[in-house]
PDB file of C-alpha atoms and ligand atoms in Angstrom:
ATOM      1  CA  MET S   1       2.419  -4.153 -28.989  1.00  0.00           C
ATOM      2  CA  GLN S   2       2.023  -1.524 -26.304  1.00  0.00           C
ATOM      3  CA  LEU S   3       2.429  -2.886 -22.786  1.00  0.00           C
ATOM      4  CA  LYS S   4      -0.986  -1.679 -21.758  1.00  0.00           C
ATOM      5  CA  ASN S   5      -2.670  -3.779 -24.442  1.00  0.00           C
ATOM      6  CA  LYS S   6      -1.168  -6.906 -22.919  1.00  0.00           C
ATOM      7  CA  ILE S   7      -3.188  -6.414 -19.760  1.00  0.00           C
ATOM      8  CA  ASN S   8      -6.215  -8.650 -19.376  1.00  0.00           C
ATOM      9  CA  ALA S   9      -8.910  -6.407 -17.907  1.00  0.00           C
ATOM     10  CA  SER S  10     -10.851  -9.372 -16.537  1.00  0.00           C
ATOM     11  CA  LYS S  11      -7.900 -10.689 -14.486  1.00  0.00           C
ATOM     12  CA  LEU S  12      -6.874  -7.584 -12.617  1.00  0.00           C
ATOM     13  CA  PRO S  13      -5.668  -7.804  -9.031  1.00  0.00           C
ATOM     14  CA  LYS S  14      -8.323  -6.302  -6.750  1.00  0.00           C
ATOM     15  CA  HIS S  15      -5.867  -5.081  -4.165  1.00  0.00           C
ATOM     16  CA  VAL S  16      -2.329  -3.985  -5.005  1.00  0.00           C
ATOM     17  CA  ALA S  17       0.078  -3.036  -2.213  1.00  0.00           C
ATOM     18  CA  VAL S  18       3.336  -1.225  -2.868  1.00  0.00           C
ATOM     19  CA  ILE S  19       6.492  -0.800  -0.790  1.00  0.00           C
ATOM     20  CA  MET S  20       7.772   2.423  -2.314  1.00  0.00           C
ATOM     21  CA  ASP S  21      11.491   2.033  -1.702  1.00  0.00           C
ATOM     22  CA  GLY S  22      14.719   3.538  -3.027  1.00  0.00           C
ATOM     23  CA  ASN S  23      14.196   7.308  -2.881  1.00  0.00           C
ATOM     24  CA  GLY S  24      17.414   7.871  -0.957  1.00  0.00           C
ATOM     25  CA  ARG S  25      19.574   5.779  -3.277  1.00  0.00           C
ATOM     26  CA  TRP S  26      17.986   7.412  -6.327  1.00  0.00           C
ATOM     27  CA  ALA S  27      19.028  10.827  -4.987  1.00  0.00           C
ATOM     28  CA  LYS S  28      22.494   9.630  -3.978  1.00  0.00           C
ATOM     29  CA  GLN S  29      23.133   8.364  -7.513  1.00  0.00           C
ATOM     30  CA  ARG S  30      22.552  11.934  -8.649  1.00  0.00           C
ATOM     31  CA  GLY S  31      24.736  13.473  -5.961  1.00  0.00           C
ATOM     32  CA  LYS S  32      21.686  14.985  -4.251  1.00  0.00           C
ATOM     33  CA  LEU S  33      20.259  14.912  -0.745  1.00  0.00           C
ATOM     34  CA  ARG S  34      17.780  12.185   0.213  1.00  0.00           C
ATOM     35  CA  ILE S  35      14.891  14.636   0.334  1.00  0.00           C
ATOM     36  CA  PHE S  36      15.360  15.244  -3.401  1.00  0.00           C
ATOM     37  CA  GLY S  37      14.562  11.558  -3.866  1.00  0.00           C
ATOM     38  CA  HIS S  38      11.447  11.838  -1.695  1.00  0.00           C
ATOM     39  CA  LYS S  39      10.231  14.844  -3.680  1.00  0.00           C
ATOM     40  CA  ASN S  40      10.622  12.925  -6.914  1.00  0.00           C
ATOM     41  CA  GLY S  41       8.908   9.951  -5.309  1.00  0.00           C
ATOM     42  CA  VAL S  42       5.724  12.015  -5.084  1.00  0.00           C
ATOM     43  CA  LYS S  43       5.534  12.067  -8.878  1.00  0.00           C
ATOM     44  CA  ALA S  44       5.720   8.287  -8.934  1.00  0.00           C
ATOM     45  CA  VAL S  45       2.906   8.152  -6.384  1.00  0.00           C
ATOM     46  CA  ARG S  46       0.723  10.299  -8.628  1.00  0.00           C
ATOM     47  CA  ASP S  47       1.490   8.128 -11.674  1.00  0.00           C
ATOM     48  CA  THR S  48       0.753   4.962  -9.742  1.00  0.00           C
ATOM     49  CA  VAL S  49      -2.543   6.253  -8.368  1.00  0.00           C
ATOM     50  CA  GLU S  50      -3.625   7.451 -11.800  1.00  0.00           C
ATOM     51  CA  THR S  51      -2.705   4.136 -13.389  1.00  0.00           C
ATOM     52  CA  ALA S  52      -4.571   2.132 -10.757  1.00  0.00           C
ATOM     53  CA  ALA S  53      -7.656   4.278 -11.360  1.00  0.00           C
ATOM     54  CA  GLU S  54      -7.309   4.030 -15.115  1.00  0.00           C
ATOM     55  CA  LEU S  55      -7.020   0.220 -15.021  1.00  0.00           C
ATOM     56  CA  GLY S  56      -9.897  -0.239 -12.603  1.00  0.00           C
ATOM     57  CA  ILE S  57      -7.961  -1.649  -9.655  1.00  0.00           C
ATOM     58  CA  LYS S  58     -10.191  -1.392  -6.600  1.00  0.00           C
ATOM     59  CA  VAL S  59      -7.690  -0.903  -3.770  1.00  0.00           C
ATOM     60  CA  LEU S  60      -4.170   0.500  -3.803  1.00  0.00           C
ATOM     61  CA  THR S  61      -2.224   0.428  -0.539  1.00  0.00           C
ATOM     62  CA  LEU S  62       0.963   2.483  -0.485  1.00  0.00           C
ATOM     63  CA  TYR S  63       3.565   2.045   2.245  1.00  0.00           C
ATOM     64  CA  ALA S  64       4.624   5.628   2.828  1.00  0.00           C
ATOM     65  CA  PHE S  65       6.117   5.574   6.346  1.00  0.00           C
ATOM     66  CA  SER S  66       6.797   2.716   8.741  1.00  0.00           C
ATOM     67  CA  THR S  67       6.994   2.903  12.538  1.00  0.00           C
ATOM     68  CA  GLU S  68      10.674   1.989  12.093  1.00  0.00           C
ATOM     69  CA  ASN S  69      11.121   5.086   9.923  1.00  0.00           C
ATOM     70  CA  TRP S  70      10.725   7.200  13.113  1.00  0.00           C
ATOM     71  CA  ASN S  71      14.332   6.172  13.795  1.00  0.00           C
ATOM     72  CA  ARG S  72      15.602   8.235  10.849  1.00  0.00           C
ATOM     73  CA  PRO S  73      17.263  11.636  11.355  1.00  0.00           C
ATOM     74  CA  LYS S  74      14.745  14.211  12.573  1.00  0.00           C
ATOM     75  CA  ILE S  75      15.372  16.490   9.613  1.00  0.00           C
ATOM     76  CA  GLU S  76      14.418  13.741   7.155  1.00  0.00           C
ATOM     77  CA  ILE S  77      11.275  12.881   9.157  1.00  0.00           C
ATOM     78  CA  ASP S  78      10.237  16.548   9.298  1.00  0.00           C
ATOM     79  CA  MET S  79      10.694  16.894   5.557  1.00  0.00           C
ATOM     80  CA  LEU S  80       8.740  13.714   4.844  1.00  0.00           C
ATOM     81  CA  MET S  81       5.879  14.938   7.028  1.00  0.00           C
ATOM     82  CA  SER S  82       5.743  18.327   5.363  1.00  0.00           C
ATOM     83  CA  LEU S  83       5.909  16.641   1.960  1.00  0.00           C
ATOM     84  CA  LEU S  84       2.924  14.555   3.041  1.00  0.00           C
ATOM     85  CA  VAL S  85       0.929  17.652   3.961  1.00  0.00           C
ATOM     86  CA  SER S  86       1.764  19.568   0.775  1.00  0.00           C
ATOM     87  CA  SER S  87       1.071  16.521  -1.428  1.00  0.00           C
ATOM     88  CA  LEU S  88      -2.313  15.930   0.180  1.00  0.00           C
ATOM     89  CA  LYS S  89      -3.264  19.544  -0.447  1.00  0.00           C
ATOM     90  CA  LYS S  90      -2.166  19.249  -4.054  1.00  0.00           C
ATOM     91  CA  GLU S  91      -3.622  15.844  -4.860  1.00  0.00           C
ATOM     92  CA  LEU S  92      -7.126  16.429  -3.518  1.00  0.00           C
ATOM     93  CA  LYS S  93      -8.108  17.618  -7.003  1.00  0.00           C
ATOM     94  CA  LEU S  94      -6.830  14.382  -8.540  1.00  0.00           C
ATOM     95  CA  PHE S  95      -8.807  12.353  -5.995  1.00  0.00           C
ATOM     96  CA  LEU S  96     -12.008  14.224  -6.713  1.00  0.00           C
ATOM     97  CA  LYS S  97     -11.550  14.085 -10.476  1.00  0.00           C
ATOM     98  CA  ASN S  98     -10.862  10.338 -10.486  1.00  0.00           C
ATOM     99  CA  ASN S  99     -13.489   9.365  -7.900  1.00  0.00           C
ATOM    100  CA  ILE S 100     -10.837   8.159  -5.436  1.00  0.00           C
ATOM    101  CA  SER S 101     -11.409   7.855  -1.712  1.00  0.00           C
ATOM    102  CA  LEU S 102      -8.512   8.179   0.700  1.00  0.00           C
ATOM    103  CA  GLN S 103      -8.047   5.909   3.702  1.00  0.00           C
ATOM    104  CA  VAL S 104      -5.143   5.529   6.095  1.00  0.00           C
ATOM    105  CA  ILE S 105      -3.787   2.678   8.192  1.00  0.00           C
ATOM    106  CA  GLY S 106      -1.231   2.933  10.990  1.00  0.00           C
ATOM    107  CA  ASP S 107      -0.683   4.713  14.281  1.00  0.00           C
ATOM    108  CA  LEU S 108      -2.097   8.015  13.122  1.00  0.00           C
ATOM    109  CA  ASN S 109      -1.927   9.665  16.540  1.00  0.00           C
ATOM    110  CA  SER S 110       1.847   9.647  16.304  1.00  0.00           C
ATOM    111  CA  LEU S 111       1.799  11.877  13.201  1.00  0.00           C
ATOM    112  CA  PRO S 112       2.259  15.642  13.571  1.00  0.00           C
ATOM    113  CA  GLN S 113      -1.028  17.471  14.195  1.00  0.00           C
ATOM    114  CA  LYS S 114      -0.830  19.238  10.840  1.00  0.00           C
ATOM    115  CA  ALA S 115      -0.614  15.944   8.984  1.00  0.00           C
ATOM    116  CA  GLN S 116      -3.493  14.505  11.033  1.00  0.00           C
ATOM    117  CA  ASN S 117      -5.673  17.515  10.201  1.00  0.00           C
ATOM    118  CA  GLU S 118      -4.899  17.379   6.491  1.00  0.00           C
ATOM    119  CA  LEU S 119      -5.566  13.646   6.381  1.00  0.00           C
ATOM    120  CA  THR S 120      -8.880  14.033   8.185  1.00  0.00           C
ATOM    121  CA  GLU S 121      -9.926  16.722   5.751  1.00  0.00           C
ATOM    122  CA  VAL S 122      -9.045  14.775   2.605  1.00  0.00           C
ATOM    123  CA  ILE S 123     -10.609  11.581   3.976  1.00  0.00           C
ATOM    124  CA  GLU S 124     -13.808  13.482   4.748  1.00  0.00           C
ATOM    125  CA  LYS S 125     -13.941  15.193   1.351  1.00  0.00           C
ATOM    126  CA  THR S 126     -13.385  11.965  -0.578  1.00  0.00           C
ATOM    127  CA  LYS S 127     -15.387   9.550   1.566  1.00  0.00           C
ATOM    128  CA  ASN S 128     -18.209   9.091  -0.946  1.00  0.00           C
ATOM    129  CA  ASN S 129     -15.887   8.346  -3.864  1.00  0.00           C
ATOM    130  CA  SER S 130     -16.060   4.779  -5.045  1.00  0.00           C
ATOM    131  CA  HIS S 131     -13.863   4.065  -8.059  1.00  0.00           C
ATOM    132  CA  LEU S 132     -10.617   3.408  -6.171  1.00  0.00           C
ATOM    133  CA  ILE S 133      -9.645   3.228  -2.510  1.00  0.00           C
ATOM    134  CA  LEU S 134      -6.230   4.766  -1.980  1.00  0.00           C
ATOM    135  CA  ASN S 135      -5.036   3.365   1.313  1.00  0.00           C
ATOM    136  CA  LEU S 136      -1.959   5.080   2.750  1.00  0.00           C
ATOM    137  CA  ALA S 137       0.120   3.196   5.321  1.00  0.00           C
ATOM    138  CA  LEU S 138       1.533   5.857   7.645  1.00  0.00           C
ATOM    139  CA  SER S 139       3.425   5.167  10.832  1.00  0.00           C
ATOM    140  CA  TYR S 140       2.437   1.616   9.998  1.00  0.00           C
ATOM    141  CA  SER S 141       3.694  -1.623  11.538  1.00  0.00           C
ATOM    142  CA  SER S 142       2.112  -4.943  10.723  1.00  0.00           C
ATOM    143  CA  LYS S 143       3.160  -6.411  14.076  1.00  0.00           C
ATOM    144  CA  ASP S 144       1.643  -3.450  15.960  1.00  0.00           C
ATOM    145  CA  GLU S 145      -1.530  -3.911  13.942  1.00  0.00           C
ATOM    146  CA  ILE S 146      -1.695  -7.561  15.024  1.00  0.00           C
ATOM    147  CA  VAL S 147      -0.925  -6.688  18.673  1.00  0.00           C
ATOM    148  CA  ASN S 148      -3.711  -4.138  18.520  1.00  0.00           C
ATOM    149  CA  ALA S 149      -6.104  -6.741  17.133  1.00  0.00           C
ATOM    150  CA  PHE S 150      -5.186  -9.156  19.966  1.00  0.00           C
ATOM    151  CA  LYS S 151      -5.890  -6.458  22.547  1.00  0.00           C
ATOM    152  CA  ASN S 152      -9.265  -5.555  21.090  1.00  0.00           C
ATOM    153  CA  ILE S 153     -10.322  -9.168  20.753  1.00  0.00           C
ATOM    154  CA  SER S 154      -9.218  -9.872  24.344  1.00  0.00           C
ATOM    155  CA  LYS S 155     -11.240  -6.910  25.615  1.00  0.00           C
ATOM    156  CA  LYS S 156     -14.326  -8.289  23.924  1.00  0.00           C
ATOM    157  CA  ILE S 157     -13.746 -11.688  25.512  1.00  0.00           C
ATOM    158  CA  VAL S 158     -13.347 -10.149  28.972  1.00  0.00           C
ATOM    159  CA  ASN S 159     -16.553  -8.173  28.438  1.00  0.00           C
ATOM    160  CA  ASN S 160     -18.379 -11.297  27.250  1.00  0.00           C
ATOM    161  CA  GLU S 161     -18.988  -9.753  23.829  1.00  0.00           C
ATOM    162  CA  LEU S 162     -17.082 -12.589  22.174  1.00  0.00           C
ATOM    163  CA  SER S 163     -16.226 -16.180  23.101  1.00  0.00           C
ATOM    164  CA  ILE S 164     -12.923 -17.922  22.404  1.00  0.00           C
ATOM    165  CA  LYS S 165     -14.821 -20.478  20.328  1.00  0.00           C
ATOM    166  CA  GLU S 166     -15.874 -17.726  17.936  1.00  0.00           C
ATOM    167  CA  ILE S 167     -12.323 -16.611  17.102  1.00  0.00           C
ATOM    168  CA  ASP S 168     -11.512 -17.470  13.509  1.00  0.00           C
ATOM    169  CA  LYS S 169      -9.794 -15.896  10.506  1.00  0.00           C
ATOM    170  CA  ASN S 170     -12.706 -13.556   9.898  1.00  0.00           C
ATOM    171  CA  ILE S 171     -12.741 -12.269  13.459  1.00  0.00           C
ATOM    172  CA  ILE S 172      -9.011 -11.550  13.274  1.00  0.00           C
ATOM    173  CA  ASN S 173      -9.432  -9.902   9.874  1.00  0.00           C
ATOM    174  CA  ASN S 174     -12.172  -7.720  11.276  1.00  0.00           C
ATOM    175  CA  HIS S 175      -9.876  -6.388  13.990  1.00  0.00           C
ATOM    176  CA  LEU S 176      -7.090  -5.305  11.664  1.00  0.00           C
ATOM    177  CA  TYR S 177      -6.775  -1.750  10.287  1.00  0.00           C
ATOM    178  CA  THR S 178      -7.591  -3.218   6.870  1.00  0.00           C
ATOM    179  CA  ARG S 179     -10.889  -4.731   8.043  1.00  0.00           C
ATOM    180  CA  ASN S 180     -12.891  -3.247   5.160  1.00  0.00           C
ATOM    181  CA  LEU S 181     -10.423  -4.266   2.452  1.00  0.00           C
ATOM    182  CA  PRO S 182      -9.938  -7.463   0.442  1.00  0.00           C
ATOM    183  CA  ASN S 183      -6.727  -9.458   0.846  1.00  0.00           C
ATOM    184  CA  VAL S 184      -3.723  -8.285  -1.143  1.00  0.00           C
ATOM    185  CA  ASP S 185      -3.427  -9.955  -4.557  1.00  0.00           C
ATOM    186  CA  LEU S 186      -0.205  -8.324  -5.690  1.00  0.00           C
ATOM    187  CA  MET S 187       2.593  -6.863  -3.587  1.00  0.00           C
ATOM    188  CA  ILE S 188       5.197  -4.759  -5.386  1.00  0.00           C
ATOM    189  CA  ARG S 189       8.514  -3.649  -3.888  1.00  0.00           C
ATOM    190  CA  THR S 190      10.853  -1.339  -5.744  1.00  0.00           C
ATOM    191  CA  SER S 191      14.623  -0.769  -5.289  1.00  0.00           C
ATOM    192  CA  GLY S 192      15.784  -4.392  -5.365  1.00  0.00           C
ATOM    193  CA  GLU S 193      15.256  -5.176  -1.671  1.00  0.00           C
ATOM    194  CA  LYS S 194      13.527  -8.490  -1.153  1.00  0.00           C
ATOM    195  CA  ARG S 195      11.888  -8.161   2.217  1.00  0.00           C
ATOM    196  CA  LEU S 196       8.528  -7.137   3.649  1.00  0.00           C
ATOM    197  CA  SER S 197       9.793  -4.633   6.246  1.00  0.00           C
ATOM    198  CA  ASN S 198       6.845  -5.211   8.599  1.00  0.00           C
ATOM    199  CA  PHE S 199       4.188  -4.586   5.933  1.00  0.00           C
ATOM    200  CA  LEU S 200       0.772  -6.312   5.886  1.00  0.00           C
ATOM    201  CA  LEU S 201       2.061  -9.698   7.079  1.00  0.00           C
ATOM    202  CA  TRP S 202      -1.400 -11.195   7.560  1.00  0.00           C
ATOM    203  CA  GLN S 203      -2.976  -9.617   4.485  1.00  0.00           C
ATOM    204  CA  ILE S 204      -0.175 -10.754   2.188  1.00  0.00           C
ATOM    205  CA  ALA S 205      -0.441 -14.444   3.132  1.00  0.00           C
ATOM    206  CA  TYR S 206      -1.349 -15.497  -0.428  1.00  0.00           C
ATOM    207  CA  ALA S 207      -0.332 -12.444  -2.444  1.00  0.00           C
ATOM    208  CA  GLU S 208       1.875 -12.691  -5.503  1.00  0.00           C
ATOM    209  CA  LEU S 209       5.160 -10.895  -4.803  1.00  0.00           C
ATOM    210  CA  TYR S 210       6.820  -8.725  -7.436  1.00  0.00           C
ATOM    211  CA  PHE S 211      10.269  -7.236  -6.942  1.00  0.00           C
ATOM    212  CA  THR S 212      11.859  -4.751  -9.289  1.00  0.00           C
ATOM    213  CA  ASP S 213      15.282  -3.079  -9.178  1.00  0.00           C
ATOM    214  CA  VAL S 214      13.770   0.243 -10.285  1.00  0.00           C
ATOM    215  CA  PHE S 215      14.080   2.908  -7.583  1.00  0.00           C
ATOM    216  CA  TRP S 216      10.763   4.388  -6.524  1.00  0.00           C
ATOM    217  CA  PRO S 217      11.153   7.819  -8.237  1.00  0.00           C
ATOM    218  CA  ASP S 218      11.589   5.984 -11.563  1.00  0.00           C
ATOM    219  CA  PHE S 219       8.469   3.879 -11.096  1.00  0.00           C
ATOM    220  CA  ASN S 220       5.819   4.941 -13.589  1.00  0.00           C
ATOM    221  CA  LYS S 221       2.869   3.723 -15.657  1.00  0.00           C
ATOM    222  CA  GLU S 222       4.968   1.388 -17.779  1.00  0.00           C
ATOM    223  CA  GLU S 223       6.628  -0.166 -14.709  1.00  0.00           C
ATOM    224  CA  PHE S 224       3.211  -0.674 -13.141  1.00  0.00           C
ATOM    225  CA  TYR S 225       1.919  -2.307 -16.339  1.00  0.00           C
ATOM    226  CA  LYS S 226       4.926  -4.661 -16.271  1.00  0.00           C
ATOM    227  CA  ALA S 227       4.069  -5.716 -12.721  1.00  0.00           C
ATOM    228  CA  ILE S 228       0.447  -6.374 -13.647  1.00  0.00           C
ATOM    229  CA  ILE S 229       1.421  -8.372 -16.741  1.00  0.00           C
ATOM    230  CA  ASP S 230       3.842 -10.444 -14.647  1.00  0.00           C
ATOM    231  CA  TYR S 231       1.073 -11.036 -12.097  1.00  0.00           C
ATOM    232  CA  GLN S 232      -1.346 -12.147 -14.803  1.00  0.00           C
ATOM    233  CA  GLN S 233       1.110 -14.751 -16.012  1.00  0.00           C
ATOM    234  CA  ARG S 234       1.257 -16.463 -12.628  1.00  0.00           C
ATOM    235  CA  GLU S 235      -0.897 -19.430 -11.808  1.00  0.00           C
ATOM    236  CA  ARG S 236      -2.516 -18.802  -8.435  1.00  0.00           C
ATOM    237  CA  ARG S 237      -3.103 -22.327  -7.271  1.00  0.00           C
ATOM    238  CA  PHE S 238      -4.001 -21.750  -3.601  1.00  0.00           C
ATOM    239  CA  GLY S 239      -2.768 -25.246  -2.804  1.00  0.00           C
ATOM    240  CA  LYS S 240      -4.555 -27.033  -5.630  1.00  0.00           C
ATOM    241  CA  THR S 241      -2.946 -28.709  -8.631  1.00  0.00           C
ATOM    242  CA  SER S 242      -2.702 -27.130 -12.033  1.00  0.00           C
ATOM    243  CA  ASP S 243      -5.078 -29.719 -13.515  1.00  0.00           C
ATOM    244  CA  GLN S 244      -7.718 -28.996 -10.902  1.00  0.00           C
ATOM    245  CA  LEU S 245      -7.651 -25.309 -11.822  1.00  0.00           C
ATOM    246  CA  LYS S 246      -8.170 -26.110 -15.483  1.00  0.00           C
ATOM    247  CA  ASN S 247     -11.182 -28.273 -14.622  1.00  0.00           C
ATOM    248  CA  ASP S 248     -12.601 -25.490 -12.432  1.00  0.00           C
ATOM    249  CA  GLU S 249     -12.643 -23.042 -15.338  1.00  0.00           C
TER     250      GLU S 249
HETATM  251  C1  IPE K 301      11.472   4.943   0.589  1.00  0.00           C
HETATM  252  O1  IPE K 301      12.751   5.302   0.191  1.00  0.00           O
HETATM  253  C2  IPE K 301      10.739   6.062   1.281  1.00  0.00           C
HETATM  254  C3  IPE K 301      10.564   5.883   2.720  1.00  0.00           C
HETATM  255  C4  IPE K 301      10.906   4.844   3.426  1.00  0.00           C
HETATM  256  C5  IPE K 301       9.934   6.978   3.441  1.00  0.00           C
HETATM  257  P1  IPE K 301      13.964   5.279   1.195  1.00  0.00           P
HETATM  258  O2  IPE K 301      14.013   6.584   1.899  1.00  0.00           O
HETATM  259  O3  IPE K 301      13.889   4.098   2.075  1.00  0.00           O
HETATM  260  O4  IPE K 301      15.200   5.150   0.207  1.00  0.00           O
HETATM  261  P2  IPE K 301      16.452   4.188   0.368  1.00  0.00           P
HETATM  262  O5  IPE K 301      15.920   2.810   0.595  1.00  0.00           O
HETATM  263  O6  IPE K 301      17.250   4.688   1.512  1.00  0.00           O
HETATM  264  O7  IPE K 301      17.167   4.307  -0.945  1.00  0.00           O
HETATM  265  C1  IPE K 302       9.990   0.312   4.013  1.00  0.00           C
HETATM  266  O1  IPE K 302      11.148   0.883   3.471  1.00  0.00           O
HETATM  267  C2  IPE K 302       9.041   1.378   4.433  1.00  0.00           C
HETATM  268  C3  IPE K 302       8.534   2.227   3.354  1.00  0.00           C
HETATM  269  C4  IPE K 302       8.722   2.069   2.080  1.00  0.00           C
HETATM  270  C5  IPE K 302       7.726   3.320   3.799  1.00  0.00           C
HETATM  271  P1  IPE K 302      12.474   1.043   4.361  1.00  0.00           P
HETATM  272  O2  IPE K 302      13.512   1.592   3.459  1.00  0.00           O
HETATM  273  O3  IPE K 302      12.180   1.799   5.591  1.00  0.00           O
HETATM  274  O4  IPE K 302      12.766  -0.464   4.753  1.00  0.00           O
HETATM  275  P2  IPE K 302      14.128  -1.189   5.169  1.00  0.00           P
HETATM  276  O5  IPE K 302      14.746  -0.359   6.250  1.00  0.00           O
HETATM  277  O6  IPE K 302      14.983  -1.241   3.958  1.00  0.00           O
HETATM  278  O7  IPE K 302      13.694  -2.531   5.616  1.00  0.00           O
HETATM  279 MG1   MG K 303      14.526   2.193   1.914  1.00  0.00          MG
END
């Protein structure tokens, strides 16, 4: 049976988040420069976005650049940023055709002006699309996001717009960059690393985690299907017992 046919359309994760890792090692294996890996990673991004749209996943968050990635050699950063700009220009057509709206999370002011302009344009042009939200994490740090939320909540308390009594999970949620998005159901990391690297710590609290040894440029439709099938075989108990879940059905 084809992998795709094993997917249960009524049990899809609403929000899938991906740590796209392993571009550098993929290139190294081929005796090429790291940027060659990043360029080939763009293809995997396109495949993943198309597959998410085809399956009917509602939100896809892709970790494209972390705040820690600013510590890489300048030449690699410059190339990643120009790859971002050229990919956005190229993929706008795909977004429009597939009814995809682009969003971004992270410290966007730290991105080069060119990248900021391109992002603003694509976000604006796709804002009414509703089939899939493609959420790009750029210059993103989960801890910075939480610090930012603390600051904004504190300001509201000082200004008497909010009382300490009112602070709950929803209030915190509503002060994160992801405020309009559902919690992550499935988190995928490629390249064999088993860590979160400062990605969506709050939002991933009850996500199913899927790790694959495949390097990001080799990630494709079939690999995505495998992750979804694996996810659908898990029992998400949220603290309950297995028997309780069966009775709830
Ligand atoms: C992921 O691949 C892409 C980014 C972090 C921008 P890497 O560049 O981290 O590749 P490895 O992990 O060094 O192989
Ligand atoms: C995480 O990958 C960030 C992105 C995929 C954008 P890294 O390659 O930067 O993470 P570490 O350094 O292995 O934790
Ligand atoms: Mg890496």
